[in-house]
Amino acid sequence: MVTAIVLINAQREKINSIGEQISGFGGVTEVFSVSGRFDLVVLIRLKELNGLSQLMTEKISNIEGIIRTESMVTFKLISKHDIAAMFDLGS
Amino acid sequence: MVTAIVLINAQREKINSIGEQISGFGGVTEVFSVSGRFDLVVLIRLKELNGLSQLMTEKISNIEGIIRTESMVTFKLISKHDIAAMFDLGS
Amino acid sequence: MVTAIVLINAQREKINSIGEQISGFGGVTEVFSVSGRFDLVVLIRLKELNGLSQLMTEKISNIEGIIRTESMVTFKLISKHDIAAMFDLGS
Amino acid sequence: MVTAIVLINAQREKINSIGEQISGFGGVTEVFSVSGRFDLVVLIRLKELNGLSQLMTEKISNIEGIIRTESMVTFKLISKHDIAAMFDLGS
Amino acid sequence: MVTAIVLINAQREKINSIGEQISGFGGVTEVFSVSGRFDLVVLIRLKELNGLSQLMTEKISNIEGIIRTESMVTFKLISKHDIAAMFDLGS
Amino acid sequence: MVTAIVLINAQREKINSIGEQISGFGGVTEVFSVSGRFDLVVLIRLKELNGLSQLMTEKISNIEGIIRTESMVTFKLISKHDIAAMFDLGS
Amino acid sequence: MVTAIVLINAQREKINSIGEQISGFGGVTEVFSVSGRFDLVVLIRLKELNGLSQLMTEKISNIEGIIRTESMVTFKLISKHDIAAMFDLGS
Amino acid sequence: MVTAIVLINAQREKINSIGEQISGFGGVTEVFSVSGRFDLVVLIRLKELNGLSQLMTEKISNIEGIIRTESMVTFKLISKHDIAAMFDLGS
Amino acid sequence: MVTAIVLINAQREKINSIGEQISGFGGVTEVFSVSGRFDLVVLIRLKELNGLSQLMTEKISNIEGIIRTESMVTFKLISKHDIAAMFDLGS
Amino acid sequence: MVTAIVLINAQREKINSIGEQISGFGGVTEVFSVSGRFDLVVLIRLKELNGLSQLMTEKISNIEGIIRTESMVTFKLISKHDIAAMFDLGS
């Protein structure tokens, strides 16, 4: 399982329509418009890194009106159980 | 429902432990270590903006080793149905 | 109650007219032209986060001539009474 | 009347106490902790630029734990009436 | 008395003519072309903050070819006499 | 005649005293504390570039508490007369 | 197969020893000291994204003296054959 | 032997075709599309610095659609053997 | 004698021809195309600051295709003899 | 022949002594203290890229007080003769 997060800046008047186009791509689980310096945040969950490559280089990169993307591949889901494990070694 | 995304840079050797601490706070649904310029991405879902305020200003801000946070409050979840609706006005 | 502050950079010759358009939107309490790196600062006070979303993604984002916005949702109004409270625990 | 807005980045664990100290200074009308890249936003309204100078260079600059400030002096309050006036010249 | 300093980046081929236009505005005491990251530095001395507002939002903002301005309102003129005063309290 | 402008960021609590020290150096005509991203702006007028070198590399660089300086050597004083000259070639 | 490239800034005097430590980790194929804004560039080739996660969050993140890392996961190896293929569809 | 690494930002819709063009140039060993702030990373290995100059200033600089390049010439390949050598002085 | 160094970013396809134009101006001793974030570095040696002003504001600023210049006036040539002098005071 | 230019930011009070140390290294032809955002500019001319590597990774990187270096390897010396050549093909 590969999870990725993409921060997007887009042309002001196209933010909503770009968000909708991206939300229709396979593997995209959520698209948010957000406060702050970025316009959209996209959450992606796919079976393989390969699918992510395709999504980024063939689909998202072809949408008109996107100015800048900054994608992050998640290395590790940090869960609460990791803490529990730290205190629970010998029991 | 309020959703927020927080980008975090932390002291190198504390990234994992900071991630674990944050994952234990109420409202935090996922904490990822990520590729790129940031070290951690935190997803938060809470009932009210108030809870988010508390999480940010009383809990996350007190963790040692965090260098920089950039939080984004989501304005809108853009769903695939919005596109459907565009083509489905009169049916 | 949700308070937001928006920093705006706009095309030089449209700064005043953009400011006037924004000042006419519901929820916008003050629009200032300012010294420094930004051109306009907008203060917004609304009942719900929902209204803010609409203002940002449907109204402000459609004004022509805006180059960049950086919006901040306020987490907490810090008042002088908080200090008083600190010294007044037992009385 | 002089209005100023100050964006502040502070040491993580001192954000709340710095906010409270600033909120106690004369001329400071509101201090917010905010989402995004900055930690605090301060609104100041004073009779003269002189008072603002004192506040910035003698009071705020002496608070411990502030990393960076970016102050903006407002040039002009843009009001809705300006639009009205544009369409109402001859009536 | 209000003193302001404005850093300007302009379209390469218009730097000189923009400088000349600005030097003709009331309140502008000096305009320099400079080495470094900025193209022009403007010194302004006016009786009131109001005049500065007008100069910035109605005059300089309407000149064609300006890409970016960063204006600074001076808080305080620091003079040599302040030091003298420090060592000269009782004499 | 060489004119230079220096933008300075300094440790918060030392801004005033640094400004006073600099104002005492030969060739320094004005030191301002300012709004915005910088803390101090220094105006320097000297007979030769040599004097400026000394001021920057032997005096200002030795003051404690300065974090960052960005100096600009002025290339040209743009005056109102330049415009007059443009329209006055043949008269 | 996962390929990653990591740009590193490190404490000046530790660049060489950090480079050597990283070159000893499994999956690291090359470590270069480079001209420009970064100090080291690391090339990594691993069977799975999982291994990369471990390398980044458990090994590289624990080396002392690293100031900043910016890692990039490669989406796609673009080869010359792709061009050939474009002109060779029907043959 | 000269090794260079080039980080490229390109117009969104031309990233793939730019990558393919570059991969066809002599001396280019690999072109990757990548996650993060950059779009393409190019690895170059050539016999002489001269060849690199030609590749950068006559070939890559002429491709349409490239927005920004940041090239790094590698100073030194840091190998595992350097560590071995450190512990193997006297044997 | 005034020495200046100018860092230039230019439109990709015009870098060579801009370099050649600049190399033809009086006072320009060397023009290099370089690795890294900048495209060209220009070395200038002139008798007076006046000549530099002319070169920057009347010649280089009029070349088409230059995006950004960052010029540096050298304050001081630091030579090896300065060290020698330190150890050679009394001999 | 390899030419390199290095931009350096250093601790304020050590700029001169760092400049002098660097000026003593083989291959360093000039060290300037400069106006603007950087503190020192170093010009290096060496027979081989190898020597540059050594200078950067073993000598300059070991000097105390250097905060940041940005080195540029020159690709090509652009000379006036290149223009002449353009107009002189057939004569």
Coordinates of C-alpha atoms in Angstrom, one line a residue, chain A residues 2-89:
Chain A
V2 CA 1.4 3.4 -1.0
T3 CA 0.0 6.7 0.5
A4 CA 0.8 10.0 -1.0
I5 CA -0.1 13.6 -0.2
V6 CA 0.0 16.3 -2.8
L7 CA 0.0 20.1 -2.1
I8 CA -1.3 22.1 -5.1
N9 CA -1.3 25.8 -6.1
A10 CA -3.6 26.5 -9.0
Q11 CA -5.0 29.4 -10.9
R12 CA -7.5 31.1 -8.6
E13 CA -10.6 30.7 -10.7
K14 CA -9.9 27.0 -11.6
I15 CA -9.3 25.7 -8.0
N16 CA -12.7 24.1 -7.7
S17 CA -12.8 22.5 -11.1
I18 CA -9.2 21.2 -10.8
G19 CA -10.2 19.7 -7.4
E20 CA -13.2 18.0 -9.0
Q21 CA -11.2 16.6 -11.9
I22 CA -8.5 15.2 -9.5
S23 CA -11.2 13.7 -7.2
G24 CA -12.3 11.6 -10.2
F25 CA -9.0 9.8 -10.7
G26 CA -8.6 6.2 -9.4
G27 CA -6.6 6.1 -6.1
V28 CA -7.5 9.6 -5.0
T29 CA -9.4 9.3 -1.7
E30 CA -9.9 12.9 -0.7
V31 CA -9.3 16.4 -2.2
F32 CA -9.6 19.4 0.1
S33 CA -9.5 23.1 -0.5
V34 CA -7.4 24.5 2.4
S35 CA -6.5 27.7 4.3
G36 CA -2.9 28.9 4.1
R37 CA -0.3 29.1 1.3
F38 CA -1.6 26.1 -0.7
D39 CA -4.9 25.8 -2.6
L40 CA -5.6 22.1 -2.6
V41 CA -4.4 19.0 -0.7
V42 CA -4.9 15.6 -2.3
L43 CA -4.8 12.3 -0.4
I44 CA -3.9 9.3 -2.5
R45 CA -3.9 5.6 -1.5
L46 CA -2.8 3.0 -4.1
K47 CA -1.6 -0.6 -4.1
E48 CA 1.7 0.1 -5.8
L49 CA 4.2 3.0 -6.4
N50 CA 3.7 2.3 -10.1
G51 CA 0.1 3.5 -9.9
L52 CA 1.2 6.7 -8.1
S53 CA 3.7 7.4 -10.9
Q54 CA 1.0 7.1 -13.5
L55 CA -1.4 9.3 -11.5
M56 CA 1.2 12.0 -11.1
T57 CA 3.0 12.0 -14.5
E58 CA 0.1 11.1 -16.8
K59 CA -3.1 12.4 -15.1
I60 CA -2.5 15.2 -12.6
S61 CA 0.3 16.7 -14.7
N62 CA -2.1 17.1 -17.7
I63 CA -4.7 19.2 -15.9
E64 CA -4.8 22.8 -17.1
G65 CA -4.4 25.6 -14.5
I66 CA -2.1 23.8 -12.0
I67 CA 0.8 26.1 -11.2
R68 CA 2.8 24.1 -8.8
T69 CA 2.6 20.6 -7.1
E70 CA 4.6 19.3 -4.2
S71 CA 4.1 15.6 -3.7
M72 CA 5.1 13.6 -0.7
V73 CA 5.3 9.8 -0.6
T74 CA 4.6 8.6 2.9
F75 CA 7.3 6.4 4.4
K76 CA 5.5 5.1 7.4
L77 CA 2.2 5.4 9.2
I78 CA 3.1 6.1 12.8
S79 CA 0.4 4.6 15.1
K80 CA -0.4 4.8 18.7
H81 CA 0.5 1.2 19.2
D82 CA 4.1 2.0 18.7
I83 CA 4.1 3.8 22.0
A84 CA 2.2 1.0 23.7
A85 CA 4.9 -1.4 22.4
M86 CA 7.6 0.7 23.9
F87 CA 6.3 0.2 27.5
D88 CA 5.2 -3.3 26.9
L89 CA 8.3 -5.2 26.0

